[in-house]
Short mmCIF file of C-alpha atoms and ligand atoms in Angstrom, two decimals:
data_model
loop_
_atom_site.label_atom_id
_atom_site.label_comp_id
_atom_site.label_asym_id
_atom_site.label_seq_id
_atom_site.Cartn_x
_atom_site.Cartn_y
_atom_site.Cartn_z
CA MET A 1 11.71 9.25 -16.80
CA LYS A 2 9.97 5.86 -16.49
CA LYS A 3 6.67 5.52 -18.33
CA LYS A 4 3.69 4.88 -16.09
CA LEU A 5 1.72 1.71 -16.87
CA THR A 6 -1.88 2.01 -17.94
CA ARG A 7 -4.72 -0.41 -17.46
CA PHE A 8 -4.15 -1.60 -21.06
CA ASP A 9 -0.51 -2.36 -20.39
CA LEU A 10 -1.61 -4.32 -17.26
CA GLN A 11 -4.25 -6.18 -19.26
CA LYS A 12 -1.74 -7.05 -22.01
CA LEU A 13 0.62 -8.55 -19.49
CA LYS A 14 -2.02 -10.99 -18.16
CA GLY A 15 -1.11 -14.49 -19.15
CA SER A 16 2.09 -13.29 -20.82
CA GLY A 17 4.21 -14.80 -18.12
CA GLU A 18 5.60 -11.44 -17.14
CA LYS A 19 4.66 -10.74 -13.52
CA ILE A 20 3.54 -7.37 -12.17
CA VAL A 21 5.37 -6.49 -8.93
CA TRP A 22 3.88 -4.12 -6.44
CA VAL A 23 4.23 -3.02 -2.85
CA THR A 24 2.34 -0.87 -0.48
CA SER A 25 3.65 2.53 0.44
CA TYR A 26 2.24 5.13 2.73
CA ASP A 27 4.78 8.06 2.47
CA TYR A 28 6.98 10.06 0.29
CA TRP A 29 10.26 8.28 0.99
CA THR A 30 9.17 4.68 0.46
CA ALA A 31 7.33 5.78 -2.63
CA GLN A 32 10.53 7.28 -4.01
CA PHE A 33 12.40 4.04 -3.35
CA ALA A 34 9.57 1.96 -4.78
CA GLU A 35 9.64 3.91 -8.03
CA GLN A 36 13.48 3.78 -8.17
CA ALA A 37 13.34 -0.03 -7.64
CA GLY A 38 10.98 -0.31 -10.66
CA MET A 39 7.76 -1.33 -8.93
CA ASP A 40 4.96 -1.55 -11.52
CA MET A 41 2.30 -0.39 -9.05
CA ILE A 42 1.97 0.97 -5.56
CA LEU A 43 -0.97 0.44 -3.16
CA VAL A 44 -1.56 3.09 -0.53
CA GLY A 45 -3.20 0.42 1.57
CA ASP A 46 -5.41 1.07 4.60
CA SER A 47 -2.84 -1.27 6.22
CA LEU A 48 -1.40 2.20 7.03
CA GLY A 49 -3.66 1.98 10.11
CA MET A 50 -1.40 -0.70 11.49
CA CYS A 51 1.88 0.08 9.76
CA VAL A 52 1.89 3.87 10.36
CA TYR A 53 -0.71 4.68 13.07
CA GLY A 54 -0.33 1.57 15.32
CA TYR A 55 -3.97 0.63 15.26
CA GLU A 56 -4.84 -3.09 15.81
CA GLY A 57 -6.60 -3.30 12.50
CA THR A 58 -7.81 -1.17 9.60
CA ILE A 59 -11.28 -0.29 10.92
CA PRO A 60 -10.35 3.16 12.48
CA VAL A 61 -8.67 4.39 9.27
CA THR A 62 -10.44 7.44 7.74
CA MET A 63 -10.84 8.81 4.27
CA ASP A 64 -8.74 11.89 5.13
CA GLN A 65 -5.84 9.68 6.36
CA CYS A 66 -5.99 7.64 3.08
CA ILE A 67 -5.96 10.77 0.98
CA TRP A 68 -3.07 12.48 2.85
CA HIS A 69 -0.93 9.41 2.53
CA SER A 70 -1.93 8.91 -1.21
CA GLU A 71 -0.88 12.52 -1.88
CA ALA A 72 2.52 11.92 -0.30
CA VAL A 73 2.99 8.67 -2.27
CA ARG A 74 2.04 10.37 -5.55
CA ARG A 75 4.68 13.07 -4.88
CA GLY A 76 7.23 10.36 -4.24
CA ALA A 77 6.32 8.16 -7.25
CA PRO A 78 5.03 10.37 -10.06
CA SER A 79 5.65 7.79 -12.73
CA THR A 80 4.19 4.71 -11.02
CA PHE A 81 0.64 3.39 -11.15
CA VAL A 82 -0.81 4.34 -7.74
CA ILE A 83 -3.90 2.67 -6.17
CA GLY A 84 -5.76 4.31 -3.31
CA ASP A 85 -7.45 1.96 -0.86
CA MET A 86 -11.07 2.73 0.19
CA PRO A 87 -11.15 2.57 4.02
CA PHE A 88 -13.90 1.01 6.13
CA LEU A 89 -17.29 2.73 5.80
CA SER A 90 -16.19 4.83 2.83
CA TYR A 91 -18.15 2.60 0.35
CA GLN A 92 -20.30 0.16 2.28
CA VAL A 93 -23.22 2.46 3.02
CA ASN A 94 -24.40 3.15 -0.53
CA CYS A 95 -23.22 3.75 -4.09
CA ASP A 96 -23.39 7.59 -3.87
CA GLU A 97 -20.93 7.72 -1.00
CA ALA A 98 -18.76 5.15 -2.70
CA VAL A 99 -18.57 7.20 -5.92
CA ARG A 100 -17.85 10.50 -3.98
CA ASN A 101 -15.18 8.95 -1.81
CA ALA A 102 -13.55 7.10 -4.67
CA GLY A 103 -13.46 10.38 -6.65
CA ARG A 104 -11.48 12.05 -3.87
CA PHE A 105 -8.59 9.71 -4.54
CA PHE A 106 -8.50 10.87 -8.16
CA LYS A 107 -9.20 14.56 -7.63
CA GLU A 108 -7.07 15.14 -4.47
CA ALA A 109 -4.34 12.51 -4.67
CA ARG A 110 -4.17 12.05 -8.39
CA ALA A 111 -4.41 8.27 -7.90
CA ASP A 112 -4.69 5.93 -11.02
CA ALA A 113 -7.19 3.52 -9.52
CA ILE A 114 -8.87 2.63 -6.25
CA LYS A 115 -9.32 -0.76 -4.47
CA LEU A 116 -12.17 -1.94 -2.28
CA GLU A 117 -12.80 -5.06 -0.30
CA GLY A 118 -15.62 -7.59 -0.76
CA GLY A 119 -17.36 -9.89 -3.23
CA ARG A 120 -20.86 -9.88 -4.65
CA ARG A 121 -22.21 -7.59 -1.91
CA VAL A 122 -20.09 -4.65 -3.07
CA CYS A 123 -20.67 -5.20 -6.81
CA PRO A 124 -23.24 -2.38 -7.06
CA GLN A 125 -20.52 -0.02 -5.64
CA ILE A 126 -17.92 -1.35 -8.12
CA LYS A 127 -20.33 -0.80 -10.97
CA ALA A 128 -21.18 2.77 -9.82
CA ILE A 129 -17.53 3.75 -9.40
CA ALA A 130 -16.64 2.18 -12.76
CA ASP A 131 -19.64 3.89 -14.39
CA GLY A 132 -18.19 7.15 -12.97
CA GLY A 133 -15.22 6.63 -15.21
CA MET A 134 -12.85 5.45 -12.45
CA LEU A 135 -10.64 2.35 -12.42
CA VAL A 136 -11.62 -0.11 -9.64
CA MET A 137 -9.73 -3.09 -8.28
CA GLY A 138 -11.60 -5.78 -6.38
CA HIS A 139 -10.20 -7.53 -3.29
CA ILE A 140 -11.39 -10.90 -2.09
CA GLY A 141 -10.14 -13.68 0.29
CA LEU A 142 -8.92 -12.31 3.56
CA THR A 143 -10.47 -8.93 3.60
CA PRO A 144 -9.11 -7.22 6.76
CA GLN A 145 -12.06 -4.76 7.08
CA SER A 146 -14.40 -7.75 7.67
CA SER A 147 -11.93 -9.74 9.78
CA GLY A 148 -14.55 -9.79 12.62
CA GLN A 149 -16.94 -11.68 10.36
CA LEU A 150 -14.14 -13.92 9.11
CA GLY A 151 -13.20 -14.79 12.68
CA GLY A 152 -9.76 -12.98 12.49
CA PHE A 153 -6.95 -12.59 10.01
CA LYS A 154 -7.41 -16.04 8.63
CA ALA A 155 -6.77 -17.70 5.22
CA GLN A 156 -9.90 -18.09 3.14
CA GLY A 157 -11.21 -20.49 0.44
CA ARG A 158 -9.78 -23.68 2.09
CA THR A 159 -12.99 -25.70 1.79
CA ILE A 160 -14.97 -26.51 -1.35
CA GLU A 161 -17.85 -24.29 -0.29
CA THR A 162 -15.75 -21.23 0.49
CA ALA A 163 -13.62 -21.79 -2.57
CA LEU A 164 -16.74 -21.85 -4.74
CA GLU A 165 -18.05 -18.70 -3.06
CA LEU A 166 -14.76 -16.90 -3.88
CA ILE A 167 -14.85 -18.07 -7.49
CA GLU A 168 -18.48 -16.66 -7.81
CA ASP A 169 -17.33 -13.41 -6.13
CA ALA A 170 -14.43 -13.02 -8.58
CA LYS A 171 -16.71 -13.52 -11.62
CA ALA A 172 -19.26 -11.03 -10.25
CA ILE A 173 -16.52 -8.43 -9.61
CA GLN A 174 -15.25 -8.75 -13.18
CA LYS A 175 -18.83 -8.48 -14.48
CA ALA A 176 -19.41 -5.30 -12.38
CA GLY A 177 -16.58 -3.59 -14.20
CA ALA A 178 -13.40 -3.97 -12.12
CA PHE A 179 -10.21 -3.73 -14.17
CA SER A 180 -8.34 -6.21 -11.91
CA LEU A 181 -8.64 -8.30 -8.78
CA LEU A 182 -6.47 -8.86 -5.73
CA VAL A 183 -6.80 -12.22 -3.99
CA GLU A 184 -5.48 -12.41 -0.34
CA ALA A 185 -4.56 -15.46 1.78
CA VAL A 186 -6.12 -18.12 -0.35
CA PRO A 187 -4.65 -21.51 -1.42
CA PRO A 188 -2.65 -21.20 -4.67
CA GLU A 189 -4.87 -23.69 -6.47
CA VAL A 190 -7.92 -21.58 -5.82
CA CYS A 191 -6.12 -18.48 -6.95
CA LYS A 192 -5.08 -20.29 -10.10
CA ILE A 193 -8.70 -21.22 -10.90
CA ILE A 194 -9.73 -17.60 -10.40
CA ARG A 195 -6.87 -16.31 -12.57
CA ASP A 196 -7.78 -18.81 -15.35
CA GLU A 197 -11.47 -18.07 -15.12
CA LEU A 198 -11.16 -14.33 -15.36
CA THR A 199 -10.07 -12.22 -18.32
CA ILE A 200 -8.91 -9.29 -16.06
CA PRO A 201 -5.51 -9.53 -14.22
CA VAL A 202 -5.61 -11.35 -10.93
CA TYR A 203 -2.92 -10.46 -8.37
CA SER A 204 -1.88 -12.36 -5.20
CA ILE A 205 -0.87 -11.43 -1.72
CA GLY A 206 -0.57 -14.72 0.17
CA ALA A 207 -2.32 -16.55 -2.63
CA GLY A 208 0.73 -18.28 -4.16
CA ILE A 209 2.43 -17.95 -7.47
CA ASN A 210 -0.43 -18.69 -9.75
CA ALA A 211 -1.28 -15.04 -10.34
CA ASP A 212 -0.55 -12.22 -12.72
CA GLY A 213 1.56 -10.44 -10.13
CA GLN A 214 2.46 -10.18 -6.46
CA LEU A 215 1.85 -7.61 -3.76
CA MET A 216 3.73 -7.29 -0.46
CA ILE A 217 3.29 -4.90 2.35
CA VAL A 218 6.37 -2.76 2.43
CA SER A 219 6.75 -2.71 6.19
CA ASP A 220 6.75 -6.54 6.17
CA LEU A 221 9.18 -6.79 3.30
CA LEU A 222 11.61 -4.36 4.97
CA GLY A 223 11.31 -5.98 8.41
CA ILE A 224 9.85 -2.90 10.12
CA PHE A 225 6.41 -4.13 11.19
CA GLN A 226 6.75 -5.89 14.59
CA ALA A 227 3.13 -6.62 15.76
CA PHE A 228 2.84 -9.97 13.86
CA THR A 229 4.18 -11.67 10.77
CA ALA A 230 1.71 -13.41 8.42
CA LYS A 231 2.63 -16.82 6.95
CA PHE A 232 2.97 -15.28 3.46
CA VAL A 233 5.48 -12.68 4.44
CA LYS A 234 9.10 -12.88 3.26
CA LYS A 235 11.45 -10.39 4.95
CA TYR A 236 13.92 -9.07 2.34
CA ALA A 237 15.65 -6.83 4.91
CA ASN A 238 15.69 -6.22 8.65
CA LEU A 239 15.39 -2.49 8.71
CA GLY A 240 13.86 -2.77 12.18
CA GLU A 241 17.14 -4.09 13.59
CA GLU A 242 19.14 -1.56 11.55
CA THR A 243 16.98 1.26 12.84
CA LEU A 244 17.44 0.19 16.39
CA LYS A 245 21.17 -0.04 15.87
CA ALA A 246 21.35 3.40 14.35
CA LEU A 247 19.19 5.09 17.13
CA ARG A 248 21.22 3.46 19.89
CA ALA A 249 24.50 4.40 18.43
CA TYR A 250 23.31 8.00 18.07
CA ALA A 251 22.17 8.04 21.63
CA ASP A 252 25.51 6.62 22.87
CA ASP A 253 27.51 9.19 20.86
CA VAL A 254 25.49 12.09 22.27
CA ARG A 255 25.73 10.81 25.82
CA ALA A 256 29.51 10.25 25.35
CA GLY A 257 30.06 13.77 24.01
CA GLN A 258 31.14 12.28 20.63
CA PHE A 259 28.41 13.87 18.50
CA PRO A 260 28.39 16.44 16.95
CA GLU A 261 31.99 16.68 15.72
CA ALA A 262 33.64 19.71 14.05
CA GLN A 263 32.67 18.37 10.62
CA HIS A 264 29.00 18.58 11.63
CA THR A 265 29.04 22.27 12.55
CA TYR A 266 29.15 25.59 10.68
CA ASN A 267 32.06 28.07 10.76
CA MET A 268 31.42 31.76 11.18
CA VAL A 269 32.29 33.97 8.18
CA ASP A 270 36.10 34.69 8.06
CA GLY A 271 37.08 37.44 10.49
CA GLU A 272 33.64 37.71 12.14
CA LEU A 273 34.37 35.79 15.31
CA PRO A 274 37.16 38.18 16.70
CA LYS A 275 34.79 41.08 15.97
CA LEU A 276 32.00 39.46 17.90
CA MET A 277 34.30 38.75 20.82
CA ALA A 278 35.44 42.40 20.83
CA VAL A 279 31.88 43.64 20.82
CA LEU A 280 30.91 41.29 23.69
CA LYS A 281 33.91 42.44 25.78
CA LYS A 282 32.83 46.09 25.66
O1 LIG O 1 -4.35 -2.30 3.00
C1 LIG O 1 -3.56 -3.09 2.40
O2 LIG O 1 -2.36 -3.02 2.41
C2 LIG O 1 -4.18 -4.18 1.74
C3 LIG O 1 -3.38 -5.41 1.48
C4 LIG O 1 -3.36 -6.17 2.76
C5 LIG O 1 -3.92 -6.24 0.38
O3 LIG O 1 -5.37 -4.09 1.36
#
């Protein structure tokens, strides 16, 4: 059985040149494949709102949904470092709510860490959760839960002012006690500055190669998510097309009377069929 990474392993790998590879997963089966493929970490992202539930964004996602999906992922990937994602309004109100909700990921889903979105304004929550003995990952740049404030799902840190804001946010998050930081949809040069400034690992999704590791949304990577494709997505498969092909072939077979075939059915126990027929004739 593979050995699950710890925060100390992740810390040691920072700057070693060895990249951490991780994906999102929302269910048992993709978690199994992620573990078999040797992913270092799995994020049970609140992107499940879009990828699993068909919402337009992540705002409607609830704590219960995140817990259920995290439980399923944990069952599928018992030896992988699993991060639960704090959904909208599970930590913004105050530190007490943040600690209680973060704790649910550890108690109910046996997560290894949680992630929450935001910069300096969520540092009190990061500190409170870390002080509660839990591992917290920060998330800055394009933070989907505040996409309304950001004017949509847009790249961040593209001007000197906004880049400087992000750098300050990153430093504050580290100071508050986060064990790592995710940077989303930010120019690679800005991500590099953040990675070089911080002592904790800095991971990228859409922030280029200058990071301690890369995250991809599994539904994007597999070519399943159809609503839109972000600039930073690389599709490594087209399971959407494969799925359509398989479903259409099944429907065609059933309608043509070609499924099921004898090999897909069960035989009665030897000698039982004539007896049944005899009974029915009486
Ligand atoms: O929910 C998620 O999958 C995320 C990524 C977009 C970073 O937070």
